[in-house]
XYZ file of C-alpha atoms in Angstrom:
536
model
C 0.000 0.000 0.000
C 1.269 3.447 -0.966
C 0.578 7.037 0.006
C -1.769 7.139 -2.970
C -5.255 8.666 -2.986
C -6.980 5.568 -4.391
C -5.064 3.235 -2.066
C -6.102 5.252 0.992
C -9.761 5.193 -0.016
C -9.689 1.454 -0.724
C -8.185 0.751 2.694
C -11.012 2.719 4.319
C -13.502 0.631 2.300
C -11.962 -2.535 3.734
C -12.266 -1.201 7.279
C -15.741 0.364 7.073
C -17.658 -1.184 4.127
C -21.131 -0.594 5.578
C -20.606 2.944 6.815
C -22.293 5.707 4.889
C -19.643 7.523 2.870
C -21.438 10.245 0.895
C -24.836 11.921 1.099
C -25.456 14.278 -1.816
C -28.760 15.874 -2.820
C -30.802 12.863 -1.737
C -28.346 10.250 -3.063
C -26.610 7.985 -0.525
C -23.591 5.708 -0.867
C -21.982 3.411 1.671
C -18.253 2.873 1.378
C -18.786 -0.445 -0.403
C -21.357 1.085 -2.784
C -19.096 4.014 -3.578
C -16.248 1.581 -4.167
C -18.265 -0.637 -6.508
C -19.520 2.252 -8.633
C -16.072 3.848 -8.796
C -14.590 0.493 -9.843
C -17.173 0.099 -12.600
C -16.597 3.603 -13.931
C -12.840 3.094 -13.722
C -13.084 -0.048 -15.859
C -15.303 1.782 -18.348
C -12.744 4.577 -18.649
C -9.916 2.088 -19.082
C -11.893 0.217 -21.750
C -12.419 3.575 -23.497
C -8.665 3.991 -23.724
C -7.840 6.083 -20.651
C -4.305 5.092 -19.656
C -2.177 5.861 -16.573
C -1.205 9.525 -16.648
C -4.074 10.526 -18.946
C -6.184 13.511 -17.939
C -9.949 13.205 -17.359
C -12.043 16.338 -16.747
C -15.018 16.540 -14.375
C -17.502 19.322 -15.115
C -20.304 19.340 -12.556
C -21.779 20.832 -9.425
C -21.423 19.053 -6.066
C -23.098 15.757 -6.920
C -22.241 12.230 -5.848
C -21.020 11.448 -9.370
C -18.220 14.020 -8.878
C -16.822 11.944 -6.021
C -17.334 8.667 -7.898
C -15.606 9.988 -11.010
C -12.669 11.414 -9.075
C -12.062 8.107 -7.303
C -12.492 6.140 -10.541
C -9.883 8.274 -12.283
C -7.347 7.788 -9.493
C -8.017 4.040 -9.394
C -6.648 3.681 -12.946
C -3.806 6.130 -12.215
C -5.418 8.838 -14.308
C -5.301 12.546 -13.476
C -8.535 14.289 -12.485
C -9.069 17.769 -13.966
C -11.342 20.162 -12.080
C -13.532 22.342 -14.321
C -15.028 25.590 -13.061
C -18.755 25.386 -13.794
C -18.936 29.168 -14.115
C -16.668 29.299 -17.139
C -17.989 30.709 -20.378
C -17.009 28.919 -23.585
C -13.790 30.893 -24.097
C -12.546 30.152 -20.571
C -13.513 26.487 -20.859
C -11.655 26.245 -24.159
C -8.540 27.748 -22.556
C -8.657 25.300 -19.650
C -9.141 22.248 -21.858
C -6.389 23.402 -24.196
C -4.040 23.582 -21.210
C -5.207 20.356 -19.556
C -5.558 18.238 -22.714
C -8.040 15.723 -21.270
C -8.762 12.530 -23.181
C -12.181 12.159 -21.532
C -14.741 14.281 -19.730
C -17.590 13.596 -17.306
C -20.137 16.431 -17.408
C -23.677 17.241 -16.308
C -26.258 17.493 -19.067
C -27.024 21.135 -18.206
C -23.562 22.027 -19.550
C -24.135 20.231 -22.868
C -24.373 23.379 -24.980
C -21.070 24.705 -23.683
C -19.402 21.317 -24.094
C -20.835 21.064 -27.601
C -19.339 24.428 -28.518
C -15.879 23.660 -27.155
C -15.306 19.886 -27.318
C -14.894 19.610 -31.119
C -11.962 22.042 -30.886
C -10.093 19.976 -28.264
C -7.922 17.545 -30.203
C -7.125 15.347 -27.194
C -10.764 14.803 -26.164
C -12.123 11.522 -27.483
C -14.624 10.219 -24.884
C -17.555 11.981 -23.199
C -19.824 10.802 -20.389
C -22.996 12.738 -19.537
C -24.611 12.768 -16.077
C -28.384 13.192 -16.069
C -29.612 16.132 -13.982
C -33.221 16.657 -15.029
C -32.427 18.943 -17.946
C -33.113 17.955 -21.547
C -30.270 19.509 -23.530
C -29.332 17.375 -26.528
C -26.004 15.522 -26.518
C -26.649 13.398 -29.603
C -24.084 15.171 -31.749
C -21.458 14.733 -29.034
C -21.849 10.966 -28.841
C -21.738 11.155 -25.042
C -22.286 7.921 -23.107
C -24.938 8.180 -20.356
C -23.227 7.999 -16.965
C -25.321 5.131 -15.598
C -24.705 3.162 -18.787
C -20.971 3.713 -18.347
C -21.142 2.503 -14.742
C -23.215 -0.549 -15.655
C -20.816 -1.539 -18.429
C -17.741 -1.840 -16.217
C -16.564 -4.620 -13.941
C -17.094 -4.193 -10.193
C -13.772 -5.877 -9.438
C -10.852 -4.070 -7.878
C -8.135 -5.438 -10.139
C -6.209 -2.372 -11.201
C -2.683 -3.327 -10.226
C -0.207 -1.441 -8.037
C -0.130 2.344 -7.851
C 2.504 4.797 -6.696
C 2.942 7.831 -4.498
C 4.447 9.372 -7.634
C 1.067 9.331 -9.411
C 0.010 12.875 -10.263
C -2.601 15.040 -8.566
C -3.386 18.127 -10.657
C -5.420 21.110 -9.499
C -6.287 24.108 -11.627
C -6.298 27.358 -9.665
C -9.279 29.672 -9.518
C -7.658 32.241 -11.786
C -8.933 35.271 -9.817
C -6.098 37.491 -11.089
C -5.499 35.755 -14.418
C -6.178 32.580 -16.335
C -6.132 29.297 -14.392
C -2.878 27.418 -13.899
C -2.527 23.691 -13.279
C -0.569 22.902 -10.109
C 1.132 19.482 -10.362
C 1.698 17.441 -7.210
C 2.991 13.963 -6.513
C 0.133 12.257 -4.678
C 2.353 11.411 -1.712
C 3.305 15.075 -1.401
C -0.280 16.296 -1.600
C -1.314 13.777 1.070
C 1.335 15.139 3.431
C 0.684 18.759 2.513
C -3.091 18.749 2.911
C -4.565 15.282 2.584
C -4.420 14.190 6.213
C -0.855 12.898 6.257
C 0.080 15.709 8.610
C -1.920 17.193 11.479
C -1.985 20.959 10.758
C -2.550 21.754 14.437
C 0.680 20.148 15.669
C 2.698 19.117 12.605
C 2.672 15.396 13.430
C 3.036 13.102 10.404
C 1.652 9.616 9.950
C 4.221 6.862 9.466
C 2.113 4.366 7.509
C -0.678 4.818 4.931
C -2.912 2.539 7.011
C -2.875 5.016 9.908
C -5.337 7.327 8.188
C -8.149 4.752 8.138
C -7.271 3.727 11.688
C -8.172 7.239 12.841
C -11.817 6.381 12.166
C -12.022 3.300 14.367
C -13.903 5.069 17.159
C -16.709 6.038 14.805
C -17.157 8.346 11.886
C -18.019 12.019 12.070
C -19.995 13.937 9.443
C -18.161 16.592 7.428
C -19.991 19.087 5.204
C -17.820 21.068 2.752
C -20.036 23.710 1.177
C -17.665 25.097 -1.454
C -17.660 23.467 -4.910
C -15.761 20.212 -5.435
C -13.912 21.905 -8.264
C -12.249 23.936 -5.476
C -9.137 22.458 -3.901
C -10.196 22.852 -0.269
C -13.352 20.793 -0.815
C -11.514 18.139 -2.829
C -8.896 17.836 -0.096
C -11.555 17.734 2.601
C -13.484 14.994 0.804
C -10.446 12.846 0.003
C -8.969 13.257 3.478
C -12.185 12.389 5.286
C -12.964 9.439 3.007
C -9.525 8.029 3.808
C -10.479 8.157 7.512
C -13.869 6.491 7.223
C -15.810 9.697 7.787
C -19.142 10.696 6.271
C -19.411 13.463 3.644
C -22.469 15.633 2.971
C -22.706 17.617 -0.279
C -25.241 20.043 -1.757
C -25.110 21.033 -5.391
C -25.457 24.803 -4.889
C -24.957 27.118 -1.938
C -28.127 28.219 -0.184
C -27.952 29.243 3.472
C -31.268 27.672 4.475
C -30.434 24.557 2.482
C -27.185 24.257 4.420
C -28.879 24.476 7.814
C -31.579 22.024 6.781
C -28.876 19.544 5.728
C -27.015 20.084 9.018
C -30.242 19.352 10.908
C -31.274 16.307 8.863
C -27.839 14.691 8.557
C -26.570 15.618 12.053
C -23.497 17.317 10.618
C -20.552 17.848 12.978
C -18.308 20.155 10.929
C -19.093 22.552 8.097
C -16.405 24.054 5.903
C -17.058 27.471 4.382
C -15.112 30.033 2.368
C -15.048 33.125 4.546
C -17.535 35.962 4.730
C -19.209 35.213 1.391
C -20.794 32.138 2.994
C -20.552 33.065 6.673
C -22.718 36.181 6.495
C -25.794 34.640 4.796
C -25.447 31.549 7.002
C -25.484 33.420 10.300
C -28.343 35.639 9.112
C -30.391 32.576 8.114
C -30.159 31.242 11.676
C -32.567 33.968 12.832
C -34.798 34.006 9.759
C -37.995 31.954 9.380
C -37.284 28.470 8.067
C -37.415 28.251 4.283
C -39.340 24.955 4.463
C -42.178 26.575 6.411
C -41.685 24.392 9.488
C -42.158 25.872 12.944
C -39.239 26.834 15.141
C -35.577 27.137 14.277
C -33.131 24.652 12.796
C -31.772 22.013 15.177
C -28.033 22.604 14.911
C -27.078 20.815 18.120
C -24.895 18.274 16.279
C -22.611 21.016 14.920
C -19.451 21.638 16.907
C -17.088 23.338 14.434
C -17.076 25.815 11.559
C -13.895 25.746 9.485
C -13.091 28.399 6.910
C -10.526 28.410 4.148
C -9.514 30.358 1.047
C -11.146 33.695 1.927
C -11.381 36.418 4.571
C -13.470 35.491 7.638
C -14.154 38.674 9.616
C -13.711 38.638 13.432
C -17.238 39.999 13.978
C -18.721 37.091 12.036
C -16.574 34.586 13.923
C -17.927 36.065 17.155
C -21.476 35.708 15.837
C -20.991 31.983 15.135
C -19.461 31.392 18.554
C -22.192 33.368 20.343
C -25.200 32.033 18.421
C -24.139 28.424 17.874
C -21.509 27.748 20.534
C -19.139 26.240 17.972
C -15.372 26.191 17.510
C -14.357 28.495 14.653
C -11.116 28.020 12.739
C -9.264 29.358 9.713
C -7.226 26.964 7.573
C -4.618 28.864 5.599
C -3.016 27.523 2.444
C -3.016 27.612 -1.323
C -3.205 25.312 -4.325
C 0.556 25.779 -4.659
C 1.523 25.207 -1.021
C -0.997 23.026 0.710
C -1.831 23.850 4.320
C 0.358 26.469 5.999
C -1.427 26.232 9.323
C -4.632 26.665 11.294
C -5.885 29.483 13.495
C -8.594 28.909 16.106
C -10.710 31.972 16.851
C -11.091 33.439 20.331
C -14.216 35.437 21.135
C -13.641 39.183 20.921
C -10.357 38.753 19.082
C -9.527 41.421 16.510
C -7.117 41.191 13.615
C -3.484 41.842 14.623
C -2.050 45.238 13.758
C -1.286 45.429 10.074
C -2.584 42.003 9.312
C -5.191 39.315 9.051
C -5.432 36.072 10.948
C -2.699 34.484 13.032
C -2.135 30.760 12.533
C -0.219 28.009 14.252
C 2.069 27.178 11.357
C 2.987 23.668 10.263
C 6.724 22.972 10.697
C 7.543 23.449 6.991
C 5.966 26.938 6.786
C 8.420 29.844 6.848
C 8.618 33.603 6.267
C 11.338 34.472 3.738
C 13.080 37.520 2.343
C 13.542 38.026 -1.398
C 16.715 35.886 -1.332
C 14.948 32.962 0.381
C 16.543 33.570 3.772
C 14.269 32.752 6.735
C 13.341 35.962 8.561
C 13.347 36.587 12.324
C 10.343 37.402 14.482
C 8.571 40.656 13.635
C 9.944 41.137 10.114
C 7.531 41.154 7.168
C 8.374 38.833 4.291
C 6.835 36.298 1.935
C 5.038 33.218 3.197
C 6.720 30.061 1.943
C 6.773 26.343 2.480
C 9.362 23.614 2.005
C 9.219 19.817 2.144
C 6.180 18.259 0.469
C 5.459 20.826 -2.241
C 4.331 20.643 -5.896
C 6.447 19.782 -8.906
C 5.410 23.032 -10.610
C 2.811 24.452 -12.979
C 1.630 22.339 -15.893
C 3.290 23.520 -19.107
C 4.570 26.793 -17.612
C 8.287 26.612 -16.780
C 8.605 30.404 -16.510
C 5.906 30.788 -13.856
C 7.143 27.621 -12.142
C 10.603 29.164 -11.794
C 9.078 32.291 -10.230
C 7.022 30.464 -7.598
C 8.960 27.228 -6.943
C 12.477 28.348 -6.056
C 15.664 26.804 -4.707
C 17.704 28.613 -2.049
C 21.533 28.753 -2.105
C 21.643 25.963 0.505
C 19.649 23.683 -1.827
C 16.313 23.931 -0.007
C 13.382 24.074 -2.406
C 10.534 26.421 -1.464
C 7.148 27.358 -2.844
C 6.616 31.119 -2.497
C 3.211 32.108 -3.960
C 3.767 35.760 -3.032
C 1.579 36.362 0.021
C 2.976 38.632 2.717
C 3.312 37.372 6.290
C 5.095 38.005 9.581
C 6.629 35.494 12.007
C 5.337 36.220 15.513
C 7.220 33.639 17.582
C 6.079 30.403 19.266
C 5.350 28.914 15.854
C 2.804 31.620 15.006
C 2.573 33.405 11.659
C 0.318 36.376 10.873
C -1.020 36.579 7.331
C -0.910 40.103 5.912
C -2.257 39.964 2.375
C -2.126 38.726 -1.180
C 1.034 39.934 -2.824
C -0.726 40.406 -6.155
C -3.367 42.622 -4.526
C -1.148 44.700 -2.233
C -1.530 48.456 -2.725
C 1.559 50.680 -2.812
C 0.556 54.217 -1.850
C 3.424 56.682 -1.572
C 5.807 53.844 -0.746
C 3.577 52.378 1.978
C 2.332 48.798 1.534
C -1.381 48.447 2.221
C -2.834 44.964 2.545
C -6.302 44.801 1.055
C -7.592 42.127 3.446
C -6.955 44.407 6.420
C -8.897 47.268 4.815
C -11.719 44.934 3.756
C -12.036 43.720 7.335
C -12.370 47.289 8.607
C -14.923 48.271 5.957
C -17.040 45.140 6.459
C -17.234 45.877 10.172
C -19.414 48.918 9.336
C -23.081 48.136 10.152
C -24.327 49.325 6.742
C -21.919 47.105 4.759
C -22.850 43.604 3.617
C -19.716 42.889 1.553
C -16.685 44.787 0.294
C -13.786 44.330 -2.118
C -10.736 46.601 -1.866
C -8.395 47.416 -4.759
C -5.712 49.959 -5.554
C -6.479 52.578 -8.213
C -4.017 54.928 -9.933
C -3.233 58.217 -8.169
C -1.235 61.063 -9.713
C 0.741 61.838 -6.550
C 0.847 58.617 -4.541
C 0.991 56.090 -7.381
C -1.988 54.205 -5.974
C -4.759 54.920 -3.522
C -7.312 52.743 -1.765
C -10.703 52.150 -3.408
C -13.540 49.970 -2.184
C -16.560 48.398 -3.871
C -19.346 47.993 -1.319
C -22.516 45.929 -1.401
C -24.691 47.698 1.193
C -27.155 45.985 3.456
C -30.731 46.145 2.194
C -32.140 49.638 2.630
C -28.780 51.191 3.547
C -26.595 53.584 1.560
C -23.294 54.267 3.344
C -21.354 57.350 2.269
C -17.629 57.616 1.709
C -17.399 59.928 4.720
C -19.169 57.409 6.955
C -16.919 54.587 5.766
C -13.827 56.730 6.323
C -14.880 57.787 9.823
C -15.511 54.172 10.781
C -12.255 52.898 9.280
C -10.150 55.495 11.114
C -11.079 53.730 14.354
C -9.756 50.435 12.945
C -6.749 51.180 10.705
C -4.122 53.858 10.070
C -5.185 56.943 8.133
C -3.166 56.184 4.998
C -5.052 52.872 4.631
C -8.525 54.459 4.735
C -10.449 54.236 1.410
C -10.440 57.353 -0.756
C -12.829 56.004 -3.400
C -16.193 54.307 -2.798
C -18.437 52.581 -5.311
C -21.795 51.100 -4.285
C -23.105 48.071 -6.201
C -26.152 45.842 -5.905
C -23.954 42.774 -5.520
C -20.225 42.207 -5.340
C -18.723 39.610 -7.644
C -16.934 36.655 -6.134
C -15.934 33.236 -7.396
C -17.905 30.183 -6.196
C -15.129 29.753 -3.616
C -15.609 33.233 -2.160
C -12.558 34.881 -3.682
C -13.033 38.462 -4.928
C -13.240 39.190 -8.642
C -10.415 41.734 -8.623
C -10.444 42.718 -12.327
C -14.164 43.467 -12.059
C -13.713 45.503 -8.863
C -10.900 47.496 -10.446
C -13.034 48.273 -13.490
C -15.902 49.440 -11.258
C -13.587 51.795 -9.383
C -11.871 53.233 -12.456
C -14.805 53.654 -14.855
């Protein structure tokens, strides 16, 4: 047995065959049922010519077939390609041109987009369509119905040995540019974010079997709300399936739908992506139930709310702790680095001066200067990680050389560009995205810090901060605000509020009000859009 994603899942199947593995939109699979269907689909893909190392795209919302397809692909040593369901045809064409999949599993509702793009993708030779209640025609595509594909394959697990060197590939969200494929060895991704290391204390497992053994005392129920095409949800699903845990999925985010699922499935942990999900969720707690039932949702099974990938404001963390009595945590990492660490919220805690959250860093996380020298306590540098890190970006040696760098002493680091500060005792404070940092008159301004201050204003529902050109200072701070219903905050009111939270030079000088801010399905801000709003 190897540190391989399919091997880890199969070992959990052997230990807990009758446990429920996945609950998704009314569909249920035990571990043995999930295994059988993944085996059948894997054999179908192999019979269709998918070979080890070949890429297979999955284009769907959070449905049980996503999990089945992902496992099937890894079983035959293929490489799963995550497709953003929000992409228009041009973006989809770019992704598929980069990824070069030989096969694709897609929901029927995306048939028109697939039909427009697929004929232009030379590598793509096999399509499988998942029924979803829509009636778009796939006849011209020659797509095989998903259930037919599953039924045609053998249920046997006879795929031969796999390796920790098998590839895991994740395409980034592309919030500041086009998506890039981050290539990992599977063993490295398991130790970076797949459960091979405990992010709270840095302890590593010694044997692959240890992951399944962690579930011997009973399985918990984990509910990742972000899309499966997002890395954090993929990692959460794969990690928890390797431990014999139970996964709940819903196809689209809806706050009341989330709480109803928590109530019905007795969920223990939900995973969100910052304020974009946290705010509607906490507001829904006090709203009338969407299903018309009396009373409030029974959320007594829930003991933790974990956030990743996006800003989670201290005031919202306090609201979750006060209203629900749960543990609230931030997991910090990136597609390129894996987990850098975890921060557990304390009631009444505010963001540290000049920064965002403070995390207990995993042992391989460091703060570096521009020459890759580790920095001492209190000095701002770039957040990096060594050890189990990716091989690089797919087909992009130039960008790979910029982000995956080797120090003079031979240590290889991944340095995505985010600013951070070492605070001692293994703590690191995150300051901001390097690509979004504002330089105003020589002063660095971290947009996350300003966003946190703006969103603390009672009239603000959401905010995105960007730097806009300024004749004297080079750049100045601008903010796009989605007000609360019936409110219309002024620039002066925002400025007065922010001056109680942050230094004067960080206070926004430009305000644009919009009906709704634009964010990716994973909660990340659409920065090009925000910049255009502020500069038009």
